Coordinates of C-alpha atoms (C1' of nucleotides) in Angstrom, one line a residue:
Chain A
M1 CA -21.9 9.6 41.2
R2 CA -22.8 12.8 42.6
D3 CA -24.7 11.4 45.5
L4 CA -25.1 8.5 47.7
E5 CA -28.1 7.1 46.0
D6 CA -27.0 7.1 42.7
F7 CA -24.0 4.9 43.7
N8 CA -24.9 1.2 42.7
D9 CA -22.4 -1.6 43.2
T10 CA -23.9 -4.3 41.4
N11 CA -22.7 -3.9 37.9
L12 CA -18.9 -3.0 38.8
Q13 CA -16.1 -5.1 38.4
P14 CA -15.1 -6.5 41.6
G15 CA -12.1 -5.7 43.8
L16 CA -10.8 -3.1 40.9
S17 CA -10.1 0.5 41.1
V18 CA -8.1 3.6 39.3
D19 CA -6.9 6.8 40.7
C20 CA -6.0 9.4 38.5
V21 CA -3.0 11.4 39.7
L22 CA -3.5 14.8 38.7
F23 CA -0.6 16.5 37.8
G24 CA -0.1 20.8 38.0
F25 CA 2.7 23.3 37.4
D26 CA 1.9 26.7 39.5
N27 CA 4.2 28.9 41.1
N28 CA 7.7 26.7 40.0
E29 CA 5.9 23.9 41.7
L30 CA 4.3 20.6 40.7
K31 CA 0.7 20.5 42.3
I32 CA -1.4 17.5 42.5
L33 CA -5.2 17.2 42.8
L34 CA -6.1 16.2 45.6
L35 CA -9.8 15.1 47.2
K36 CA -10.3 15.2 51.1
L37 CA -12.9 12.9 51.9
K38 CA -15.8 13.9 54.4
S39 CA -15.7 12.6 58.2
I40 CA -12.1 12.5 58.4
E41 CA -9.1 14.0 58.3
K42 CA -7.5 12.0 54.9
W43 CA -7.6 12.9 51.4
A44 CA -7.3 11.0 48.5
L45 CA -6.7 10.9 44.7
P46 CA -9.7 11.0 42.4
G47 CA -10.2 7.9 41.7
G48 CA -13.5 5.5 40.6
F49 CA -14.6 2.2 40.1
V50 CA -14.5 0.0 36.7
N51 CA -18.1 -1.2 35.3
V52 CA -17.9 -4.1 34.0
D53 CA -19.5 -2.9 30.4
K54 CA -16.5 -0.4 30.4
D55 CA -12.7 -0.3 29.3
V56 CA -10.8 0.4 31.9
N57 CA -8.9 3.4 30.5
A58 CA -12.0 4.9 29.5
E59 CA -13.4 4.3 33.1
A60 CA -10.1 6.7 34.3
H61 CA -11.0 8.9 31.7
A62 CA -14.3 9.1 32.9
V63 CA -13.3 9.5 36.6
L64 CA -11.8 12.9 35.4
K65 CA -14.5 14.0 33.4
N66 CA -17.2 13.3 36.5
R67 CA -15.3 14.1 39.3
I68 CA -13.5 16.7 38.1
G69 CA -15.3 18.1 35.2
L70 CA -11.9 17.8 32.4
E71 CA -12.0 16.5 29.2
N72 CA -9.2 15.5 26.6
V73 CA -7.3 15.4 29.2
F74 CA -3.8 13.5 28.7
L75 CA -4.1 10.5 30.9
K76 CA -2.0 7.3 30.7
Q77 CA -1.9 4.5 32.9
F78 CA 1.7 3.7 34.8
Y79 CA 1.3 1.2 36.9
L80 CA -0.9 -1.1 39.1
F81 CA -1.1 -1.1 42.9
G82 CA -1.6 -4.7 43.9
N83 CA 0.1 -5.1 46.8
L84 CA -1.5 -7.1 49.9
E85 CA -1.0 -4.3 52.4
R86 CA -2.7 -1.4 50.6
N87 CA -5.9 -3.1 51.9
L88 CA -5.3 -2.7 55.3
N89 CA -6.3 0.3 55.1
T90 CA -8.5 2.4 58.3
H91 CA -10.5 5.0 56.1
T92 CA -13.0 2.1 55.3
P93 CA -14.3 1.5 58.9
E94 CA -14.3 5.5 59.8
L95 CA -16.5 6.1 56.4
I96 CA -18.9 3.7 56.9
K97 CA -18.9 4.5 61.3
N98 CA -19.7 8.5 60.3
G99 CA -22.5 6.7 57.7
I100 CA -20.9 8.4 54.4
I101 CA -20.5 4.8 53.1
S102 CA -24.1 3.6 52.9
T103 CA -25.1 0.1 54.9
K104 CA -25.7 -1.8 52.0
R105 CA -22.3 -0.7 49.8
I106 CA -20.3 -2.3 53.2
A107 CA -19.8 -5.6 51.9
F108 CA -18.7 -3.9 48.3
F109 CA -15.9 -1.5 50.5
K110 CA -15.1 -3.6 52.2
Q111 CA -13.2 -6.5 49.5
R112 CA -10.0 -6.7 48.4
F113 CA -8.8 -3.7 46.3
I114 CA -6.5 -3.8 43.3
T115 CA -5.9 0.1 41.9
V116 CA -4.7 1.0 38.1
G117 CA -2.3 4.2 38.6
Y118 CA -3.5 6.4 35.7
Y119 CA -1.1 9.8 36.0
A120 CA -2.4 13.3 33.9
L121 CA -1.3 16.4 32.6
V122 CA -3.5 19.3 33.0
E123 CA -2.9 23.3 32.8
Y124 CA -3.1 24.4 35.8
S125 CA -5.3 27.1 35.7
K126 CA -7.7 25.2 34.1
V127 CA -9.4 23.3 36.7
K128 CA -11.5 24.8 39.2
E129 CA -11.6 23.3 42.7
T130 CA -14.5 22.9 43.4
T131 CA -16.2 19.4 42.8
V132 CA -18.0 17.6 45.8
D133 CA -19.8 14.5 45.8
F134 CA -21.0 11.6 48.1
I135 CA -17.3 10.9 49.6
S136 CA -15.9 14.3 49.2
E137 CA -16.0 17.8 50.8
A138 CA -13.3 19.7 48.6
C139 CA -11.3 19.2 46.1
E140 CA -7.5 21.1 46.1
W141 CA -4.3 21.6 44.3
H142 CA -1.2 20.7 47.2
S143 CA 1.7 21.0 46.3
I144 CA 3.7 18.1 45.5
H145 CA 6.3 18.4 48.5
N146 CA 4.0 19.3 50.9
L147 CA 1.2 16.7 51.0
P148 CA -1.8 16.3 53.4
K149 CA -2.1 13.0 55.4
M150 CA -3.4 10.4 53.0
I151 CA -5.7 7.2 52.7
I152 CA -4.1 4.0 52.1
D153 CA -1.0 4.2 49.5
H154 CA -2.0 7.3 47.8
K155 CA 1.2 8.7 48.5
E156 CA 2.9 5.8 47.5
I157 CA 0.8 6.0 44.1
I158 CA 1.8 10.4 43.7
L159 CA 5.8 9.0 44.3
K160 CA 5.7 6.5 41.5
A161 CA 3.7 9.1 39.0
H162 CA 6.7 11.7 39.6
Q163 CA 9.6 8.5 39.1
T164 CA 6.8 8.3 36.3
L165 CA 6.9 11.6 34.8
K166 CA 11.0 11.7 35.1
K167 CA 11.9 8.5 32.9
E168 CA 9.1 9.8 30.9
L169 CA 9.9 13.6 30.0
N170 CA 11.5 12.7 27.0
T171 CA 9.0 11.0 25.2
E172 CA 5.7 11.8 26.8
P173 CA 4.3 15.2 25.5
I174 CA 4.5 16.9 29.3
G175 CA 5.7 20.5 27.9
L176 CA 2.8 20.4 25.6
N177 CA -0.2 19.4 29.0
L178 CA 1.2 21.2 31.6
L179 CA 2.1 24.4 30.7
P180 CA -0.7 27.1 28.9
K181 CA -1.1 27.7 24.2
Q182 CA 1.8 30.3 25.1
F183 CA 4.7 30.2 27.2
T184 CA 8.6 31.7 27.9
M185 CA 11.5 29.8 27.3
P186 CA 12.3 30.4 31.4
E187 CA 9.0 28.8 32.3
L188 CA 9.3 26.1 30.1
Q189 CA 12.9 25.8 31.6
A190 CA 11.7 25.9 35.3
L191 CA 8.8 22.8 34.5
Y192 CA 11.9 20.5 33.4
E193 CA 13.4 21.7 36.3
T194 CA 10.9 21.0 39.0
V195 CA 10.0 18.0 36.9
L196 CA 13.4 16.5 36.6
E197 CA 14.4 18.5 40.5
K198 CA 17.8 19.9 39.0
K199 CA 19.2 22.8 38.2
L200 CA 19.6 23.3 34.1
D201 CA 22.1 25.7 32.4
R202 CA 19.3 28.3 31.0
R203 CA 21.8 28.7 27.7
N204 CA 22.5 25.3 26.8
F205 CA 18.9 24.5 27.9
S206 CA 17.2 27.7 25.4
R207 CA 19.4 26.1 22.6
K208 CA 18.9 22.4 22.8
M209 CA 15.1 23.3 22.9
L210 CA 15.5 25.4 19.7
N211 CA 17.4 23.1 18.5
Y212 CA 14.8 20.9 18.6
N213 CA 12.9 22.3 16.6
I214 CA 9.2 22.0 18.1
L215 CA 9.0 25.9 19.4
K216 CA 7.4 28.1 17.4
D217 CA 8.1 32.1 18.1
T218 CA 4.6 33.9 18.2
N219 CA 6.9 37.1 17.7
K220 CA 5.2 38.5 21.3
R221 CA 6.9 39.2 24.4
R222 CA 5.4 38.7 28.0
M223 CA 5.1 42.6 29.2
G224 CA 4.7 43.7 32.7
V225 CA 7.6 41.7 34.5
K226 CA 10.4 44.2 35.4
H227 CA 13.1 43.3 33.7
K228 CA 13.6 42.1 30.2
A229 CA 10.4 40.8 28.5
P230 CA 11.0 37.3 28.0
I231 CA 9.5 35.9 24.2
L232 CA 6.0 34.2 24.1
Y233 CA 6.5 30.4 22.3
E234 CA 4.1 28.1 21.0
F235 CA 4.9 24.5 20.5
D236 CA 5.1 23.7 16.5
M237 CA 2.6 20.3 16.7
E238 CA 4.1 18.8 13.8
N239 CA 7.5 19.2 14.7
Y240 CA 6.7 18.2 18.5
N241 CA 4.5 15.0 17.1
Q242 CA 7.4 14.0 15.1
A243 CA 10.5 14.5 18.3
I244 CA 7.8 12.6 20.6
K245 CA 6.8 9.6 18.4
N246 CA 11.0 9.4 17.9
G247 CA 11.9 9.7 21.5
F248 CA 14.2 13.2 21.8
N249 CA 16.8 10.6 21.4
S250 CA 17.9 7.5 21.6
I251 CA 21.3 6.1 22.3
W252 CA 21.4 2.7 19.9
Chain P
M1 CA -3.1 -26.0 39.4
R2 CA -1.2 -29.4 38.1
D3 CA -4.7 -31.2 37.5
L4 CA -8.2 -30.2 37.3
E5 CA -9.0 -31.0 41.1
D6 CA -6.7 -28.5 42.4
F7 CA -8.2 -25.8 40.6
N8 CA -10.7 -23.7 43.4
D9 CA -11.8 -20.6 42.4
T10 CA -13.7 -19.5 45.6
N11 CA -10.4 -17.9 47.0
L12 CA -9.5 -15.7 43.7
Q13 CA -9.9 -11.9 43.0
P14 CA -12.8 -12.2 40.7
G15 CA -12.0 -11.1 36.6
L16 CA -8.6 -10.5 37.2
S17 CA -5.6 -12.1 35.7
V18 CA -2.1 -12.4 35.1
D19 CA 0.1 -13.3 32.2
C20 CA 3.5 -13.5 31.4
V21 CA 5.5 -12.5 28.6
L22 CA 8.9 -14.7 28.5
F23 CA 11.4 -14.0 26.3
G24 CA 14.2 -16.1 25.7
F25 CA 17.3 -15.6 22.9
D26 CA 18.3 -18.2 21.0
N27 CA 19.6 -18.3 17.2
N28 CA 20.0 -14.9 16.8
E29 CA 16.3 -14.3 18.3
L30 CA 13.7 -13.2 20.1
K31 CA 11.6 -15.9 21.1
I32 CA 8.6 -16.3 23.8
L33 CA 7.4 -19.3 25.9
L34 CA 3.7 -20.1 24.7
L35 CA 1.7 -22.9 26.3
K36 CA -0.9 -25.3 23.5
L37 CA -4.1 -25.5 24.9
K38 CA -5.6 -28.8 25.4
S39 CA -8.8 -29.6 23.1
I40 CA -8.3 -26.7 20.9
E41 CA -5.4 -24.7 17.9
K42 CA -4.6 -22.7 19.6
W43 CA -2.1 -21.7 21.9
A44 CA -1.6 -18.5 25.4
L45 CA 0.7 -16.9 27.2
P46 CA 1.5 -19.3 30.7
G47 CA -1.0 -16.9 33.2
G48 CA -2.5 -17.8 36.0
F49 CA -5.4 -15.6 38.6
V50 CA -4.7 -13.9 41.7
N51 CA -5.5 -15.3 44.8
V52 CA -7.2 -12.4 46.7
D53 CA -4.9 -13.6 50.2
K54 CA -1.7 -12.5 47.7
D55 CA 0.5 -9.4 45.9
V56 CA -0.6 -9.9 42.4
N57 CA 3.0 -9.2 41.6
A58 CA 3.5 -12.6 43.8
E59 CA 1.4 -14.2 41.7
A60 CA 3.2 -13.2 38.8
H61 CA 6.0 -15.0 40.0
A62 CA 4.2 -17.8 40.8
V63 CA 3.4 -18.2 37.2
L64 CA 6.7 -18.7 36.4
K65 CA 6.9 -20.8 39.6
N66 CA 4.6 -23.2 39.0
R67 CA 3.9 -23.7 35.8
I68 CA 7.6 -23.3 34.3
G69 CA 9.4 -23.9 37.0
L70 CA 11.5 -20.7 37.3
E71 CA 12.3 -19.1 40.6
N72 CA 14.3 -15.3 40.8
V73 CA 13.4 -14.2 37.4
F74 CA 13.7 -10.7 36.2
L75 CA 9.8 -10.2 36.2
K76 CA 8.2 -6.5 35.2
Q77 CA 4.8 -5.5 35.2
F78 CA 4.5 -3.2 31.9
Y79 CA 0.9 -3.0 31.0
L80 CA -2.9 -3.9 32.6
F81 CA -5.1 -4.6 29.9
G82 CA -8.7 -3.8 30.6
N83 CA -10.0 -3.3 27.2
L84 CA -14.0 -5.0 26.7
E85 CA -13.2 -6.7 23.2
R86 CA -11.2 -9.0 24.7
N87 CA -13.8 -10.8 26.5
L88 CA -15.2 -11.9 23.7
N89 CA -13.0 -14.7 23.4
T90 CA -13.9 -17.5 21.7
H91 CA -11.8 -19.8 23.7
T92 CA -13.6 -20.6 27.4
P93 CA -16.9 -21.7 25.6
E94 CA -15.0 -24.5 23.3
L95 CA -13.1 -25.3 26.2
I96 CA -16.1 -25.6 28.4
K97 CA -17.3 -28.2 25.4
N98 CA -15.0 -30.1 25.3
G99 CA -14.7 -30.7 29.2
I100 CA -11.5 -29.0 29.6
I101 CA -13.0 -26.5 32.5
S102 CA -15.3 -28.1 34.6
T103 CA -19.0 -27.5 35.1
K104 CA -18.4 -25.9 38.2
R105 CA -15.8 -23.5 37.0
I106 CA -18.0 -22.0 34.3
A107 CA -19.2 -19.1 36.1
F108 CA -15.4 -18.2 37.1
F109 CA -14.6 -18.5 33.5
K110 CA -17.3 -16.5 32.5
Q111 CA -16.5 -13.6 34.1
R112 CA -14.9 -10.2 32.7
F113 CA -11.5 -11.0 32.6
I114 CA -9.1 -8.1 33.2
T115 CA -5.4 -9.0 33.1
V116 CA -1.7 -7.7 34.2
G117 CA 0.7 -8.1 31.8
Y118 CA 4.2 -9.3 32.7
Y119 CA 7.3 -9.4 30.8
A120 CA 9.9 -11.8 32.0
L121 CA 13.7 -12.1 30.7
V122 CA 15.1 -16.0 31.2
E123 CA 18.2 -17.8 29.7
Y124 CA 16.1 -19.6 26.8
S125 CA 18.9 -22.9 27.4
K126 CA 17.7 -23.0 31.1
V127 CA 14.1 -23.7 30.3
K128 CA 12.8 -27.0 29.6
E129 CA 9.8 -27.4 27.4
T130 CA 7.7 -29.8 29.8
T131 CA 5.5 -28.2 31.6
V132 CA 1.8 -29.7 31.1
D133 CA -1.5 -29.0 33.7
F134 CA -5.3 -29.2 33.5
I135 CA -5.5 -26.9 30.9
S136 CA -2.5 -26.6 28.7
E137 CA -0.3 -29.9 26.9
A138 CA 2.3 -28.5 25.3
C139 CA 4.8 -25.9 26.6
E140 CA 7.3 -24.5 23.4
W141 CA 9.5 -21.6 22.9
H142 CA 8.5 -20.0 19.4
S143 CA 10.3 -17.5 17.7
I144 CA 8.6 -13.6 17.6
H145 CA 8.2 -13.1 14.2
N146 CA 6.4 -16.4 13.4
L147 CA 3.6 -16.8 16.4
P148 CA 1.2 -19.6 16.1
K149 CA -2.7 -18.7 16.4
M150 CA -3.2 -17.9 20.4
I151 CA -6.1 -16.1 22.4
I152 CA -8.2 -13.2 22.7
D153 CA -5.7 -10.5 22.8
H154 CA -2.2 -12.6 23.5
K155 CA -0.3 -11.5 20.4
E156 CA -1.4 -8.0 21.7
I157 CA 0.0 -8.0 25.1
I158 CA 3.0 -9.2 23.3
L159 CA 3.6 -6.6 20.8
K160 CA 3.2 -4.4 23.7
A161 CA 5.9 -6.4 25.7
H162 CA 8.6 -5.8 22.9
Q163 CA 7.6 -2.6 22.4
T164 CA 8.4 -1.8 26.4
L165 CA 11.7 -3.9 26.2
K166 CA 12.7 -2.4 23.5
K167 CA 12.2 1.1 25.2
E168 CA 13.8 -0.3 28.6
L169 CA 16.7 -1.1 27.2
N170 CA 19.0 1.1 28.5
T171 CA 16.6 1.3 32.0
E172 CA 16.8 -2.6 32.7
P173 CA 19.2 -5.5 32.7
I174 CA 17.8 -7.2 29.7
G175 CA 21.2 -8.2 28.9
L176 CA 22.0 -9.7 32.1
N177 CA 18.6 -11.9 32.5
L178 CA 18.9 -12.8 28.3
L179 CA 22.1 -14.4 28.4
P180 CA 24.3 -16.7 29.6
K181 CA 27.0 -16.3 32.6
Q182 CA 29.9 -16.1 29.8
F183 CA 29.3 -14.3 26.4
T184 CA 31.0 -12.8 23.6
M185 CA 31.0 -9.0 22.3
P186 CA 29.5 -10.2 19.1
E187 CA 26.7 -12.1 21.1
L188 CA 25.9 -9.3 23.5
Q189 CA 25.4 -7.1 19.4
A190 CA 23.4 -10.0 18.3
L191 CA 21.0 -9.4 21.1
Y192 CA 20.8 -5.4 21.2
E193 CA 20.3 -5.9 17.2
T194 CA 17.4 -8.2 17.7
V195 CA 15.9 -6.5 20.3
L196 CA 16.1 -3.0 18.9
E197 CA 15.2 -4.3 15.1
K198 CA 18.2 -3.0 13.6
K199 CA 21.4 -3.5 12.7
L200 CA 24.6 -2.0 14.8
D201 CA 28.2 -0.8 14.0
R202 CA 30.6 -3.8 15.2
R203 CA 33.3 -1.7 15.9
N204 CA 30.9 1.1 17.4
F205 CA 28.9 -1.0 19.5
S206 CA 32.3 -2.8 21.4
R207 CA 33.8 0.5 22.0
K208 CA 30.7 1.7 23.7
M209 CA 29.4 -0.8 25.3
L210 CA 33.1 -1.3 26.6
N211 CA 32.9 2.6 27.5
Y212 CA 30.3 2.2 30.3
N213 CA 32.8 0.1 31.9
I214 CA 30.4 -2.9 32.6
L215 CA 31.7 -5.9 31.0
K216 CA 34.7 -8.0 32.6
D217 CA 37.0 -9.7 30.1
T218 CA 37.4 -13.2 31.7
N219 CA 40.5 -13.8 30.1
K220 CA 38.8 -16.8 28.0
R221 CA 37.9 -17.2 24.6
R222 CA 35.0 -19.0 23.1
M223 CA 36.9 -22.1 21.4
G224 CA 36.1 -24.1 18.3
V225 CA 34.9 -21.8 16.2
K226 CA 36.0 -21.3 12.6
H227 CA 37.7 -18.3 13.2
K228 CA 39.2 -15.8 15.6
A229 CA 38.2 -16.9 18.6
P230 CA 36.2 -14.3 20.6
I231 CA 36.8 -13.4 24.2
L232 CA 34.2 -14.0 26.9
Y233 CA 33.1 -11.6 29.4
E234 CA 30.8 -11.6 31.7
F235 CA 28.8 -8.6 33.2
D236 CA 30.4 -6.4 36.4
M237 CA 27.9 -6.4 38.6
E238 CA 28.8 -3.7 40.8
N239 CA 29.6 -1.3 37.9
Y240 CA 26.3 -2.7 35.8
N241 CA 23.7 -1.9 38.5
Q242 CA 25.1 1.1 39.1
A243 CA 24.4 1.7 35.6
I244 CA 21.0 0.4 34.8
K245 CA 20.0 2.8 38.2
N246 CA 21.4 6.1 36.2
G247 CA 20.4 4.8 32.7
F248 CA 22.8 4.6 30.5
N249 CA 22.0 8.1 29.3
S250 CA 20.2 10.5 29.9
I251 CA 19.3 14.0 28.0
W252 CA 18.6 16.7 30.7
Chain K
dG1 C1' 20.9 54.3 36.5
dC2 C1' 20.6 50.2 38.8
dA3 C1' 18.4 45.2 39.6
dA4 C1' 17.0 41.9 37.7
dA5 C1' 16.5 38.7 34.4
dA6 C1' 16.5 37.6 29.7
dG7 C1' 19.7 37.1 25.1
dT8 C1' 23.1 35.4 22.7
dG9 C1' 28.3 33.8 21.7
dT10 C1' 32.6 30.9 22.2
dT11 C1' 35.8 27.6 23.1
dA12 C1' 37.4 22.9 24.9
dA13 C1' 35.9 18.3 25.5
dT14 C1' 33.4 14.5 24.9
dG15 C1' 30.7 11.2 22.2
dG16 C1' 28.9 9.0 17.7
dT17 C1' 29.7 8.1 12.5
dA18 C1' 32.1 5.9 9.7
dC19 C1' 35.4 4.1 7.8
dA20 C1' 40.3 -0.1 7.3
dC21 C1' 43.4 -3.0 8.6
dC22 C1' 45.1 -6.9 10.6
dC23 C1' 44.5 -11.3 13.2
dA24 C1' 43.4 -16.0 14.9
dT25 C1' 41.1 -20.1 13.6
dG26 C1' 39.5 -24.2 11.3
dG27 C1' 39.5 -26.4 7.5
Chain R
dC1 C1' 46.1 -20.4 2.2
dC2 C1' 42.0 -18.6 2.2
dA3 C1' 37.4 -18.4 4.1
dT4 C1' 35.7 -16.0 8.3
dG5 C1' 34.6 -13.2 11.4
dG6 C1' 36.8 -11.0 15.5
dG7 C1' 39.9 -6.7 17.3
dT8 C1' 41.9 -2.3 17.1
dG9 C1' 42.4 2.4 15.4
dT10 C1' 42.2 7.1 13.5
dA11 C1' 39.7 11.1 11.1
dC12 C1' 35.9 13.6 11.0
dC13 C1' 31.2 15.9 13.0
dA14 C1' 27.5 16.4 16.3
dT15 C1' 26.4 17.6 20.6
dT16 C1' 27.4 19.4 25.1
dA17 C1' 29.1 21.5 28.9
dA18 C1' 31.1 25.6 31.1
dC19 C1' 31.6 30.4 30.7
dA20 C1' 30.7 35.8 30.3
dC21 C1' 29.0 39.7 28.3
dT22 C1' 25.1 42.8 26.2
dT23 C1' 20.0 44.4 26.5
dT24 C1' 15.7 45.0 28.2
dT25 C1' 12.4 46.7 31.5
dG26 C1' 10.6 48.5 35.9
dC27 C1' 11.4 51.3 39.6

DNA sequence: GCAAAAGTGTTAATGGTACACCCATGG
DNA sequence: CCATGGGTGTACCATTAACACTTTTGC
């Protein structure tokens, strides 16, 4: 779907789209990758449509691959947005008026759309902000606390994705996917504090994490900081997967 | 949609359905409400289609209201089933052959369908197993451990609903909706043991539950049992809602 | 040597686990 | 009076929360 001519609606599941909330972690902030639409001052989540011959989940992966160039990303369905208000959108008429959506496709774009929300976790530095296609002209990270004007309910989708992330911090491999291979304890803690939006005690955090036995000391330290050099850790994949499978605790 | 003539596909969202996994608790078992399809030996989840003018969530509620006669039920979206294999179904051709699906609707029923899974919690005794409509001839509770032959991926949907129930036992009002207004501690424990599929210590369970402060002693006892009469409790709605909002514990 | 942030230790309170004993009820 | 299951107590252990001191690094 690199340009207008490639886009063909004849084989698509009618009225169904997928949208991906792509989380990255940088500068102690959660960031979301957004696309700037052509000809209007609004941003959108990377999304796409569903071929009638493709799994819905596979199409979400395809969005990340084709639009952002990402493969083998942690990606998880979290909610279907199916209310009616989301179709009172104003951007489609504008895009049609501005010639971004071809007249042949108007009927397709004017359908009532339902969208499946996915959240994805990627290492911030691995994404190059370059993708452009027939409908978007820029691709940039935005802090979750400072989002630009967005189409339809995309802000609400991001909010719900963040809530889901908070809930699933202890049952999904969130640290693993948002951090580089090697990281320090304070970096891991900063990620947790950012996702949870609250401060944690440094000493208790460290002990608890180490007790889970999911971290491997690499015997290296992050150098060049103007204070005591912190230890670099990696995840111990075997123990990590075990811990994720069981959840990190359970009440009953 | 009480009979064939009422069914009109012209205003429906194409290729989208909703299916409800209705949980009840009886005789220390989790039970699921299933519909027996006309003319074939297969059962199905209560489900329906989505009007293009209706919220998807509202349509799930409508299924419960129109097909089962239930209103104000706890109902929650849990997953979108969108793989391709689910459309290699064999029951639609059979239903067409047997005249259950009118020839005018063949094109509609042969589409590729994606379904949104909902789970619902109801007090077992409140459901009368009576509903019949143009496509189903019986409506019965089945133990989750002894399910009959079911169409497409409906067994898989039930499995995933059960997994979700287990996970959400501490963040969703599960006890509240599956039990009658008044219940005993052993009954509540049996529900937990059933959902979680494991035994819990009677004494510790009781203490822990009471410590949550979500139960009110009604000063009554369940009479007519051939042992010490157990105390009847009710949920203290204010504290209960608070506890649900926070989750019953959190790690961080 | 000073500021900044990292590493580590202790203690008290809380909550969980694993037990055993007594009590009320119907038959 | 006995079998059945309900209510409650206690002791031990693990986990958490709150807090302070020492160490390393760049400047």
